Amino acid sequence: MAHKTSSHTGDLPPTEPSFDAAGKVVAVLIGVVSVAAGIVVGLNNPFLSRAASSEGAAIDALFSLMLGIATTIFIIVQGFLLYAIVRFGGATGEEGDGPPIRGNARLEVLWTAIPAIIVVFIAIFSYRVLADIERPKGDELVVEVTARQYAWEFYYPEHDLKSPDLHIPLDRQVLLKLRSADVIHAFWVPEFRIKKDAMPDRVTEMRITGTQVGVYPIVCTELCGAGHAIMRAQLIVQPAAEYEAWVASTLAAKGRMATAGDPLAYGRQLFVIYGCNACHVLTDAGAAGVLGPSLNGIGSRAETTVAGQSAEVYIRKAIVQPNEYLVPNYQPIMPQDYGQRMSEAELNALITYLLSQK
Ligand code: CUA
C-alpha cells in the first residue's frame, strides 16, 4: 500500500471518475442484490399485520411498493458506500486529499431522472388509491361517531340506535361521520389502516369496509387530555345476519328497558353508553377506569358525604356539576355537560342505579 500513503495528488488535473472491471462487477452485483431484496421485502412486507378492510388492502399495496423501492435504494446507496470505503479508503495515518474529481454528466442525469420518475409514479399510484378508498360504492351504512373526553359513541341514524362499540356488517361499505363534543380527537383502527381527526367545529367523513370477521381496537390517536391513553372502543365486524341480529336485540333491549322499566339494568347500560366506565371503577358495571374516583359503594357513601344533603341530591350534582364536589387527589376533568346530554329520565335512571350501589 506504499503507493497510497505516498500519493500526493493535489497538482493533478481533475479526472472523470470511472469504473474499472472490478468496479463494474461490484456495481452489477449491488444492482442485482438490491433489486432482488426490494422485490422480496416489497412482496412480504414484514412490518404490517394482515389488513382487515378493503381500504387497508389498497393502502398496503401502495405501502409495500414504496417499501420495496426504498429497500432497493437503501441497498444501492449503502452498497456503493461500503465499496468506496473498502476500495478507496486511505491507509491509517493517511491525511492527504484524495484526487480531485469533476462531475459525471451521465451519472447526474441518471440520478436526477430515476428519482423523478419514481416520485411521479408513486404520486399517481397514491392518487388512485386515495380516490378509490374515498369513492362511495352504493348502499353504504351511515354511522355518526362522537368523540369526547374520553369515550367514543356510535349512533346509527337508520335505527335510532346508540352504542359504545362500533358494529359493522361484513363486506358492506360504512360511512363514518366524525365529530367531537370537546377537543380534537382522532379515530384510528390499526388493522383498517385508516385514521381521521374528529373535530369540534365540523364533521369529517371516512369510508371503511370490513373484509375479515373479527374484533379490532379503535384507538384515539390525538393527544386529547389525561385520559387519552384509555380512550378506546371496539370495532366488531360481523356477517350481515349477525349484525342484523345485534341491531334487533339492542333495539329490543332498549325498548324493554325504557318502557317496562328495569331501572337498574337501564342505569347500568347508561353508565356504559355515556362513557362513565372509561374513568371510574364500578365492578357491577364491569368498569375499571382509573382517572376518576371509584364508584363501588357510592350509594352508601353518598348518604354522608355532604352533611344535610340527601344521597340523591349529592349524586345528581356530582354528575351535572362535577367540579362542585371534587374528590381530593382527582383532576377536574369530568365533562361539565352531562346535564345537557342526558334526558331527565336517563339522568334519573343513572342516579337510581348509582344509589343502588351499596
Ligand atoms: Cu381522544 Cu386522545
mmCIF file of C-alpha atoms and ligand atoms in Angstrom:
data_model
loop_
_atom_site.group_PDB
_atom_site.id
_atom_site.type_symbol
_atom_site.label_atom_id
_atom_site.label_comp_id
_atom_site.label_asym_id
_atom_site.label_seq_id
_atom_site.Cartn_x
_atom_site.Cartn_y
_atom_site.Cartn_z
ATOM 1 C CA MET A 1 0.000 0.000 0.000
ATOM 2 C CA ALA A 2 3.044 2.196 -0.262
ATOM 3 C CA HIS A 3 1.696 3.866 -3.380
ATOM 4 C CA LYS A 4 -1.371 5.026 -1.455
ATOM 5 C CA THR A 5 0.309 6.528 1.567
ATOM 6 C CA SER A 6 2.790 8.395 -0.587
ATOM 7 C CA SER A 7 0.260 9.657 -3.090
ATOM 8 C CA HIS A 8 0.019 13.406 -3.267
ATOM 9 C CA THR A 9 -2.382 14.293 -5.981
ATOM 10 C CA GLY A 10 -3.129 17.969 -5.389
ATOM 11 C CA ASP A 11 -1.376 19.052 -8.561
ATOM 12 C CA LEU A 12 -3.015 16.587 -10.926
ATOM 13 C CA PRO A 13 -5.749 17.805 -13.331
ATOM 14 C CA PRO A 14 -9.316 16.806 -12.370
ATOM 15 C CA THR A 15 -10.346 13.454 -13.786
ATOM 16 C CA GLU A 16 -13.665 11.870 -14.756
ATOM 17 C CA PRO A 17 -14.476 9.121 -12.274
ATOM 18 C CA SER A 18 -14.853 5.792 -13.980
ATOM 19 C CA PHE A 19 -15.357 2.136 -13.142
ATOM 20 C CA ASP A 20 -12.626 -0.363 -13.840
ATOM 21 C CA ALA A 21 -13.510 -4.009 -14.476
ATOM 22 C CA ALA A 22 -13.660 -4.904 -10.757
ATOM 23 C CA GLY A 23 -15.843 -1.855 -10.090
ATOM 24 C CA LYS A 24 -18.250 -2.898 -12.827
ATOM 25 C CA VAL A 25 -18.603 -6.388 -11.360
ATOM 26 C CA VAL A 26 -19.356 -4.887 -7.932
ATOM 27 C CA ALA A 27 -21.857 -2.428 -9.452
ATOM 28 C CA VAL A 28 -23.750 -5.214 -11.233
ATOM 29 C CA LEU A 29 -23.695 -7.308 -8.039
ATOM 30 C CA ILE A 30 -25.095 -4.435 -5.963
ATOM 31 C CA GLY A 31 -27.741 -3.819 -8.613
ATOM 32 C CA VAL A 32 -28.893 -7.442 -8.683
ATOM 33 C CA VAL A 33 -28.887 -7.850 -4.881
ATOM 34 C CA SER A 34 -30.737 -4.565 -4.293
ATOM 35 C CA VAL A 35 -33.482 -5.289 -6.827
ATOM 36 C CA ALA A 36 -33.918 -8.850 -5.520
ATOM 37 C CA ALA A 37 -34.080 -7.620 -1.919
ATOM 38 C CA GLY A 38 -36.550 -4.877 -2.907
ATOM 39 C CA ILE A 39 -38.852 -7.415 -4.527
ATOM 40 C CA VAL A 40 -38.638 -9.864 -1.593
ATOM 41 C CA VAL A 41 -39.265 -7.164 1.052
ATOM 42 C CA GLY A 42 -41.993 -5.484 -1.024
ATOM 43 C CA LEU A 43 -43.890 -8.737 -1.584
ATOM 44 C CA ASN A 44 -43.560 -9.959 2.027
ATOM 45 C CA ASN A 45 -43.887 -6.656 3.845
ATOM 46 C CA PRO A 46 -42.726 -7.731 7.313
ATOM 47 C CA PHE A 47 -43.918 -4.588 9.108
ATOM 48 C CA LEU A 48 -47.665 -5.000 8.781
ATOM 49 C CA SER A 49 -50.319 -7.192 10.337
ATOM 50 C CA ARG A 50 -52.936 -8.506 7.918
ATOM 51 C CA ALA A 51 -55.279 -5.750 6.731
ATOM 52 C CA ALA A 52 -58.914 -6.335 7.706
ATOM 53 C CA SER A 53 -60.549 -3.822 5.345
ATOM 54 C CA SER A 54 -60.614 -3.343 1.591
ATOM 55 C CA GLU A 55 -59.227 0.183 2.075
ATOM 56 C CA GLY A 56 -56.413 -1.289 4.146
ATOM 57 C CA ALA A 57 -55.545 -3.770 1.396
ATOM 58 C CA ALA A 58 -55.269 -0.945 -1.163
ATOM 59 C CA ILE A 59 -53.145 1.155 1.212
ATOM 60 C CA ASP A 60 -50.900 -1.828 1.983
ATOM 61 C CA ALA A 61 -50.278 -2.424 -1.731
ATOM 62 C CA LEU A 62 -49.055 1.165 -2.049
ATOM 63 C CA PHE A 63 -47.006 0.968 1.131
ATOM 64 C CA SER A 64 -45.406 -2.353 0.144
ATOM 65 C CA LEU A 65 -44.434 -0.945 -3.249
ATOM 66 C CA MET A 66 -42.825 2.086 -1.595
ATOM 67 C CA LEU A 67 -41.069 -0.149 0.916
ATOM 68 C CA GLY A 68 -39.717 -2.303 -1.929
ATOM 69 C CA ILE A 69 -38.392 0.762 -3.778
ATOM 70 C CA ALA A 70 -36.894 2.167 -0.562
ATOM 71 C CA THR A 71 -35.188 -1.161 0.173
ATOM 72 C CA THR A 72 -33.628 -1.203 -3.312
ATOM 73 C CA ILE A 73 -32.362 2.379 -2.981
ATOM 74 C CA PHE A 74 -31.075 1.730 0.541
ATOM 75 C CA ILE A 75 -29.008 -1.253 -0.569
ATOM 76 C CA ILE A 76 -27.658 0.587 -3.641
ATOM 77 C CA VAL A 77 -26.534 3.569 -1.547
ATOM 78 C CA GLN A 78 -25.113 1.506 1.319
ATOM 79 C CA GLY A 79 -23.546 -0.988 -1.122
ATOM 80 C CA PHE A 80 -21.618 1.658 -3.035
ATOM 81 C CA LEU A 81 -20.693 3.425 0.189
ATOM 82 C CA LEU A 82 -19.250 0.184 1.563
ATOM 83 C CA TYR A 83 -17.468 -0.492 -1.730
ATOM 84 C CA ALA A 84 -15.981 3.016 -1.739
ATOM 85 C CA ILE A 85 -14.767 2.665 1.844
ATOM 86 C CA VAL A 86 -13.097 -0.689 1.174
ATOM 87 C CA ARG A 87 -11.701 0.109 -2.265
ATOM 88 C CA PHE A 88 -10.706 3.768 -1.961
ATOM 89 C CA GLY A 89 -10.270 4.269 1.790
ATOM 90 C CA GLY A 90 -6.941 5.774 2.821
ATOM 91 C CA ALA A 91 -4.482 3.802 4.902
ATOM 92 C CA THR A 92 -4.114 4.501 8.617
ATOM 93 C CA GLY A 93 -2.394 7.829 9.131
ATOM 94 C CA GLU A 94 -3.128 8.989 5.615
ATOM 95 C CA GLU A 95 -4.355 12.599 5.836
ATOM 96 C CA GLY A 96 -3.751 13.999 2.365
ATOM 97 C CA ASP A 97 -6.524 14.987 -0.057
ATOM 98 C CA GLY A 98 -7.972 12.436 -2.454
ATOM 99 C CA PRO A 99 -7.752 13.028 -6.200
ATOM 100 C CA PRO A 100 -9.994 15.916 -7.354
ATOM 101 C CA ILE A 101 -12.994 14.580 -9.232
ATOM 102 C CA ARG A 102 -15.139 16.556 -11.613
ATOM 103 C CA GLY A 103 -18.819 15.727 -12.009
ATOM 104 C CA ASN A 104 -20.048 12.949 -14.260
ATOM 105 C CA ALA A 105 -22.796 14.301 -16.505
ATOM 106 C CA ARG A 106 -24.241 10.902 -17.392
ATOM 107 C CA LEU A 107 -24.446 9.834 -13.742
ATOM 108 C CA GLU A 108 -26.053 13.128 -12.716
ATOM 109 C CA VAL A 109 -28.743 12.890 -15.390
ATOM 110 C CA LEU A 110 -29.432 9.335 -14.276
ATOM 111 C CA TRP A 111 -29.724 10.058 -10.556
ATOM 112 C CA THR A 112 -31.990 13.017 -11.217
ATOM 113 C CA ALA A 113 -34.220 11.320 -13.776
ATOM 114 C CA ILE A 114 -34.739 7.997 -11.964
ATOM 115 C CA PRO A 115 -35.940 9.508 -8.638
ATOM 116 C CA ALA A 116 -38.149 11.968 -10.580
ATOM 117 C CA ILE A 117 -39.808 9.082 -12.425
ATOM 118 C CA ILE A 118 -40.238 7.141 -9.157
ATOM 119 C CA VAL A 119 -41.804 10.138 -7.381
ATOM 120 C CA VAL A 120 -44.243 10.834 -10.229
ATOM 121 C CA PHE A 121 -45.158 7.138 -10.377
ATOM 122 C CA ILE A 122 -45.807 6.994 -6.614
ATOM 123 C CA ALA A 123 -47.834 10.235 -6.785
ATOM 124 C CA ILE A 124 -50.117 8.792 -9.475
ATOM 125 C CA PHE A 125 -50.445 5.472 -7.629
ATOM 126 C CA SER A 126 -51.226 7.308 -4.323
ATOM 127 C CA TYR A 127 -53.848 9.454 -6.002
ATOM 128 C CA ARG A 128 -55.559 6.393 -7.455
ATOM 129 C CA VAL A 129 -55.583 4.600 -4.083
ATOM 130 C CA LEU A 130 -56.970 7.682 -2.332
ATOM 131 C CA ALA A 131 -59.674 8.205 -4.979
ATOM 132 C CA ASP A 132 -60.619 4.534 -4.730
ATOM 133 C CA ILE A 133 -60.915 4.317 -0.933
ATOM 134 C CA GLU A 134 -62.921 7.562 -0.739
ATOM 135 C CA ARG A 135 -65.360 6.641 -3.510
ATOM 136 C CA PRO A 136 -68.912 5.772 -2.393
ATOM 137 C CA LYS A 137 -69.772 2.309 -3.677
ATOM 138 C CA GLY A 138 -73.510 2.446 -3.058
ATOM 139 C CA ASP A 139 -75.692 1.069 -0.239
ATOM 140 C CA GLU A 140 -73.472 2.440 2.486
ATOM 141 C CA LEU A 141 -74.338 2.226 6.162
ATOM 142 C CA VAL A 142 -74.093 5.617 7.875
ATOM 143 C CA VAL A 143 -72.752 5.778 11.428
ATOM 144 C CA GLU A 144 -72.325 9.038 13.333
ATOM 145 C CA VAL A 145 -69.269 8.904 15.569
ATOM 146 C CA THR A 146 -68.997 11.254 18.517
ATOM 147 C CA ALA A 147 -65.683 11.557 20.331
ATOM 148 C CA ARG A 148 -65.461 13.109 23.748
ATOM 149 C CA GLN A 149 -63.067 13.053 26.680
ATOM 150 C CA TYR A 150 -62.652 10.042 26.972
ATOM 151 C CA ALA A 151 -65.067 7.826 25.136
ATOM 152 C CA TRP A 152 -66.490 7.023 21.721
ATOM 153 C CA GLU A 153 -70.178 6.918 20.916
ATOM 154 C CA PHE A 154 -71.663 5.399 17.769
ATOM 155 C CA TYR A 155 -75.081 6.415 16.546
ATOM 156 C CA TYR A 156 -76.964 4.570 13.785
ATOM 157 C CA PRO A 157 -79.492 7.088 12.412
ATOM 158 C CA GLU A 158 -81.141 4.344 10.318
ATOM 159 C CA HIS A 159 -82.177 2.543 13.529
ATOM 160 C CA ASP A 160 -82.035 5.444 16.019
ATOM 161 C CA LEU A 161 -79.553 3.324 17.931
ATOM 162 C CA LYS A 162 -76.608 4.296 20.159
ATOM 163 C CA SER A 163 -73.719 2.007 21.031
ATOM 164 C CA PRO A 164 -70.416 2.323 22.877
ATOM 165 C CA ASP A 165 -68.818 -0.042 20.335
ATOM 166 C CA LEU A 166 -68.931 0.024 16.555
ATOM 167 C CA HIS A 167 -70.660 -2.967 14.970
ATOM 168 C CA ILE A 168 -70.492 -3.207 11.173
ATOM 169 C CA PRO A 169 -71.654 -5.831 8.690
ATOM 170 C CA LEU A 170 -69.011 -7.746 6.728
ATOM 171 C CA ASP A 171 -68.200 -6.526 3.196
ATOM 172 C CA ARG A 172 -70.519 -3.522 3.350
ATOM 173 C CA GLN A 173 -69.187 -0.001 2.976
ATOM 174 C CA VAL A 174 -69.721 2.154 6.059
ATOM 175 C CA LEU A 175 -69.674 5.945 6.009
ATOM 176 C CA LEU A 176 -68.405 7.310 9.317
ATOM 177 C CA LYS A 177 -69.338 10.906 10.126
ATOM 178 C CA LEU A 178 -66.970 12.028 12.821
ATOM 179 C CA ARG A 179 -67.339 14.904 15.213
ATOM 180 C CA SER A 180 -66.078 15.816 18.645
ATOM 181 C CA ALA A 181 -68.014 17.173 21.609
ATOM 182 C CA ASP A 182 -64.971 18.924 23.041
ATOM 183 C CA VAL A 183 -61.321 18.889 21.912
ATOM 184 C CA ILE A 184 -59.723 17.330 18.829
ATOM 185 C CA HIS A 185 -59.599 13.525 18.878
ATOM 186 C CA ALA A 186 -58.666 11.121 16.095
ATOM 187 C CA PHE A 187 -60.270 7.844 15.074
ATOM 188 C CA TRP A 188 -57.846 5.037 14.288
ATOM 189 C CA VAL A 189 -58.255 1.321 13.637
ATOM 190 C CA PRO A 190 -54.755 -0.083 13.047
ATOM 191 C CA GLU A 191 -55.987 -3.201 11.196
ATOM 192 C CA PHE A 192 -58.053 -0.988 8.878
ATOM 193 C CA ARG A 193 -55.066 1.346 8.236
ATOM 194 C CA ILE A 194 -57.253 4.438 8.439
ATOM 195 C CA LYS A 195 -57.035 7.488 10.645
ATOM 196 C CA LYS A 196 -59.128 10.654 10.753
ATOM 197 C CA ASP A 197 -59.447 13.599 13.104
ATOM 198 C CA ALA A 198 -62.721 14.186 14.965
ATOM 199 C CA MET A 199 -63.125 17.947 15.232
ATOM 200 C CA PRO A 200 -65.388 20.041 17.480
ATOM 201 C CA ASP A 201 -66.418 22.509 14.755
ATOM 202 C CA ARG A 202 -67.045 20.337 11.687
ATOM 203 C CA VAL A 203 -67.981 16.868 10.533
ATOM 204 C CA THR A 204 -65.238 14.804 8.909
ATOM 205 C CA GLU A 205 -66.055 11.746 6.820
ATOM 206 C CA MET A 206 -64.357 8.450 6.181
ATOM 207 C CA ARG A 207 -65.384 5.198 4.498
ATOM 208 C CA ILE A 208 -64.479 1.745 5.751
ATOM 209 C CA THR A 209 -65.321 -1.751 4.542
ATOM 210 C CA GLY A 210 -64.601 -4.686 6.841
ATOM 211 C CA THR A 211 -63.375 -7.757 4.970
ATOM 212 C CA GLN A 212 -62.438 -10.033 7.890
ATOM 213 C CA VAL A 213 -64.831 -11.029 10.650
ATOM 214 C CA GLY A 214 -63.302 -10.078 13.985
ATOM 215 C CA VAL A 215 -62.924 -7.599 16.820
ATOM 216 C CA TYR A 216 -60.480 -4.741 16.336
ATOM 217 C CA PRO A 217 -59.356 -1.963 18.668
ATOM 218 C CA ILE A 218 -60.479 1.598 17.980
ATOM 219 C CA VAL A 219 -57.806 3.927 19.296
ATOM 220 C CA CYS A 220 -57.821 7.680 19.892
ATOM 221 C CA THR A 221 -54.644 8.854 18.221
ATOM 222 C CA GLU A 222 -54.677 12.574 19.029
ATOM 223 C CA LEU A 223 -53.436 13.647 22.467
ATOM 224 C CA CYS A 224 -56.683 14.917 23.991
ATOM 225 C CA GLY A 225 -56.079 15.074 27.742
ATOM 226 C CA ALA A 226 -55.329 12.971 30.800
ATOM 227 C CA GLY A 227 -57.497 10.083 29.593
ATOM 228 C CA HIS A 228 -56.160 9.940 26.029
ATOM 229 C CA ALA A 229 -54.450 6.587 26.538
ATOM 230 C CA ILE A 230 -57.628 4.872 27.738
ATOM 231 C CA MET A 231 -59.880 6.366 25.064
ATOM 232 C CA ARG A 232 -60.593 3.120 23.258
ATOM 233 C CA ALA A 233 -63.530 1.182 21.898
ATOM 234 C CA GLN A 234 -64.043 -1.921 19.791
ATOM 235 C CA LEU A 235 -64.860 -2.368 16.141
ATOM 236 C CA ILE A 236 -66.816 -5.567 15.601
ATOM 237 C CA VAL A 237 -67.059 -6.866 12.027
ATOM 238 C CA GLN A 238 -69.838 -9.474 11.748
ATOM 239 C CA PRO A 239 -71.593 -11.346 8.947
ATOM 240 C CA ALA A 240 -74.665 -9.395 7.775
ATOM 241 C CA ALA A 241 -77.134 -11.730 9.528
ATOM 242 C CA GLU A 242 -75.284 -11.458 12.841
ATOM 243 C CA TYR A 243 -75.155 -7.701 12.504
ATOM 244 C CA GLU A 244 -78.918 -7.551 11.901
ATOM 245 C CA ALA A 245 -79.441 -9.754 14.959
ATOM 246 C CA TRP A 246 -77.297 -7.394 17.032
ATOM 247 C CA VAL A 247 -79.359 -4.404 15.852
ATOM 248 C CA ALA A 248 -82.601 -6.215 16.635
ATOM 249 C CA SER A 249 -81.544 -7.382 20.087
ATOM 250 C CA THR A 250 -80.102 -3.978 21.014
ATOM 251 C CA LEU A 251 -83.286 -2.239 19.884
ATOM 252 C CA ALA A 252 -85.375 -4.771 21.795
ATOM 253 C CA ALA A 253 -83.286 -4.315 24.931
ATOM 254 C CA LYS A 254 -83.552 -0.555 24.620
ATOM 255 C CA GLY A 255 -87.331 -0.706 24.188
ATOM 256 C CA ARG A 256 -87.732 -3.124 27.063
ATOM 257 C CA MET A 257 -85.653 -1.077 29.455
ATOM 258 C CA ALA A 258 -87.090 2.257 28.512
ATOM 259 C CA THR A 259 -90.737 1.209 28.784
ATOM 260 C CA ALA A 260 -91.146 -1.839 31.018
ATOM 261 C CA GLY A 261 -88.679 -0.266 33.399
ATOM 262 C CA ASP A 262 -85.865 -2.352 34.737
ATOM 263 C CA PRO A 263 -84.256 0.813 36.125
ATOM 264 C CA LEU A 264 -81.119 -0.901 37.403
ATOM 265 C CA ALA A 265 -80.323 -2.655 34.125
ATOM 266 C CA TYR A 266 -81.178 0.545 32.255
ATOM 267 C CA GLY A 267 -78.970 2.596 34.572
ATOM 268 C CA ARG A 268 -76.114 0.108 34.156
ATOM 269 C CA GLN A 269 -76.459 0.405 30.384
ATOM 270 C CA LEU A 270 -76.476 4.211 30.558
ATOM 271 C CA PHE A 271 -73.335 4.076 32.705
ATOM 272 C CA VAL A 272 -71.581 2.412 29.784
ATOM 273 C CA ILE A 273 -73.298 4.299 26.930
ATOM 274 C CA TYR A 274 -72.318 7.659 28.411
ATOM 275 C CA GLY A 275 -68.762 6.504 28.935
ATOM 276 C CA CYS A 276 -68.706 6.716 32.765
ATOM 277 C CA ASN A 277 -66.932 3.341 32.662
ATOM 278 C CA ALA A 278 -63.950 4.907 30.895
ATOM 279 C CA CYS A 279 -62.896 6.857 34.001
ATOM 280 C CA HIS A 280 -64.459 5.146 37.037
ATOM 281 C CA VAL A 281 -64.236 1.790 38.739
ATOM 282 C CA LEU A 282 -67.643 0.172 39.207
ATOM 283 C CA THR A 283 -67.474 -3.585 39.499
ATOM 284 C CA ASP A 284 -71.215 -4.060 38.972
ATOM 285 C CA ALA A 285 -70.935 -2.472 35.505
ATOM 286 C CA GLY A 286 -67.624 -4.114 34.649
ATOM 287 C CA ALA A 287 -65.942 -0.691 34.733
ATOM 288 C CA ALA A 288 -62.261 -0.328 35.596
ATOM 289 C CA GLY A 289 -61.365 3.292 34.723
ATOM 290 C CA VAL A 290 -58.782 4.945 36.937
ATOM 291 C CA LEU A 291 -58.968 8.659 36.114
ATOM 292 C CA GLY A 292 -61.920 9.330 38.399
ATOM 293 C CA PRO A 293 -62.716 8.096 41.909
ATOM 294 C CA SER A 294 -64.047 4.558 42.339
ATOM 295 C CA LEU A 295 -67.828 4.341 42.482
ATOM 296 C CA ASN A 296 -68.024 0.989 44.272
ATOM 297 C CA GLY A 297 -70.294 1.554 47.271
ATOM 298 C CA ILE A 298 -71.172 5.072 46.139
ATOM 299 C CA GLY A 299 -74.810 4.551 47.219
ATOM 300 C CA SER A 300 -73.766 4.231 50.891
ATOM 301 C CA ARG A 301 -71.049 6.857 50.806
ATOM 302 C CA ALA A 302 -73.265 9.469 49.159
ATOM 303 C CA GLU A 303 -75.576 9.490 52.214
ATOM 304 C CA THR A 304 -72.915 11.048 54.430
ATOM 305 C CA THR A 305 -70.628 12.871 52.001
ATOM 306 C CA VAL A 306 -72.266 16.277 52.451
ATOM 307 C CA ALA A 307 -73.956 16.947 55.792
ATOM 308 C CA GLY A 308 -77.661 17.695 55.486
ATOM 309 C CA GLN A 309 -77.828 16.667 51.817
ATOM 310 C CA SER A 310 -79.556 13.553 50.580
ATOM 311 C CA ALA A 311 -77.591 10.937 48.671
ATOM 312 C CA GLU A 312 -79.742 11.539 45.617
ATOM 313 C CA VAL A 313 -79.081 15.284 45.515
ATOM 314 C CA TYR A 314 -75.375 14.672 46.017
ATOM 315 C CA ILE A 315 -75.114 12.163 43.150
ATOM 316 C CA ARG A 316 -77.155 14.372 40.832
ATOM 317 C CA LYS A 317 -74.849 17.328 41.491
ATOM 318 C CA ALA A 318 -71.769 15.169 41.141
ATOM 319 C CA ILE A 319 -72.941 14.222 37.620
ATOM 320 C CA VAL A 320 -74.299 17.570 36.431
ATOM 321 C CA GLN A 321 -71.787 19.872 38.160
ATOM 322 C CA PRO A 322 -68.848 17.540 38.744
ATOM 323 C CA ASN A 323 -66.460 20.282 39.832
ATOM 324 C CA GLU A 324 -68.736 21.236 42.741
ATOM 325 C CA TYR A 325 -67.554 18.324 44.873
ATOM 326 C CA LEU A 326 -64.156 17.422 43.561
ATOM 327 C CA VAL A 327 -62.847 14.336 45.352
ATOM 328 C CA PRO A 328 -59.362 15.100 46.775
ATOM 329 C CA ASN A 329 -56.447 13.995 44.567
ATOM 330 C CA TYR A 330 -58.547 13.954 41.362
ATOM 331 C CA GLN A 331 -58.320 16.435 38.493
ATOM 332 C CA PRO A 332 -61.363 18.465 37.365
ATOM 333 C CA ILE A 333 -61.544 16.610 34.045
ATOM 334 C CA MET A 334 -65.072 15.205 34.077
ATOM 335 C CA PRO A 335 -67.190 16.725 31.285
ATOM 336 C CA GLN A 336 -69.476 19.514 32.525
ATOM 337 C CA ASP A 337 -72.262 18.847 30.031
ATOM 338 C CA TYR A 338 -73.956 15.656 31.213
ATOM 339 C CA GLY A 339 -76.916 17.788 32.329
ATOM 340 C CA GLN A 340 -77.497 18.777 28.691
ATOM 341 C CA ARG A 341 -76.569 15.469 27.099
ATOM 342 C CA MET A 342 -78.795 13.215 29.169
ATOM 343 C CA SER A 343 -82.561 13.402 29.249
ATOM 344 C CA GLU A 344 -84.162 13.854 32.667
ATOM 345 C CA ALA A 345 -85.369 10.228 32.519
ATOM 346 C CA GLU A 346 -81.875 8.973 31.689
ATOM 347 C CA LEU A 347 -80.352 11.056 34.476
ATOM 348 C CA ASN A 348 -82.891 9.720 36.976
ATOM 349 C CA ALA A 349 -82.253 6.140 35.893
ATOM 350 C CA LEU A 350 -78.500 6.607 36.259
ATOM 351 C CA ILE A 351 -78.929 8.167 39.730
ATOM 352 C CA THR A 352 -81.232 5.327 40.810
ATOM 353 C CA TYR A 353 -78.658 2.843 39.608
ATOM 354 C CA LEU A 354 -75.779 4.549 41.432
ATOM 355 C CA LEU A 355 -77.863 4.827 44.627
ATOM 356 C CA SER A 356 -78.304 1.031 44.473
ATOM 357 C CA GLN A 357 -74.543 0.512 44.630
ATOM 358 C CA LYS A 358 -74.211 -0.013 48.392
HETATM 359 CU CU1 CUA B 1 -59.285 11.407 22.462
HETATM 360 CU CU2 CUA B 1 -56.933 11.135 22.552
#
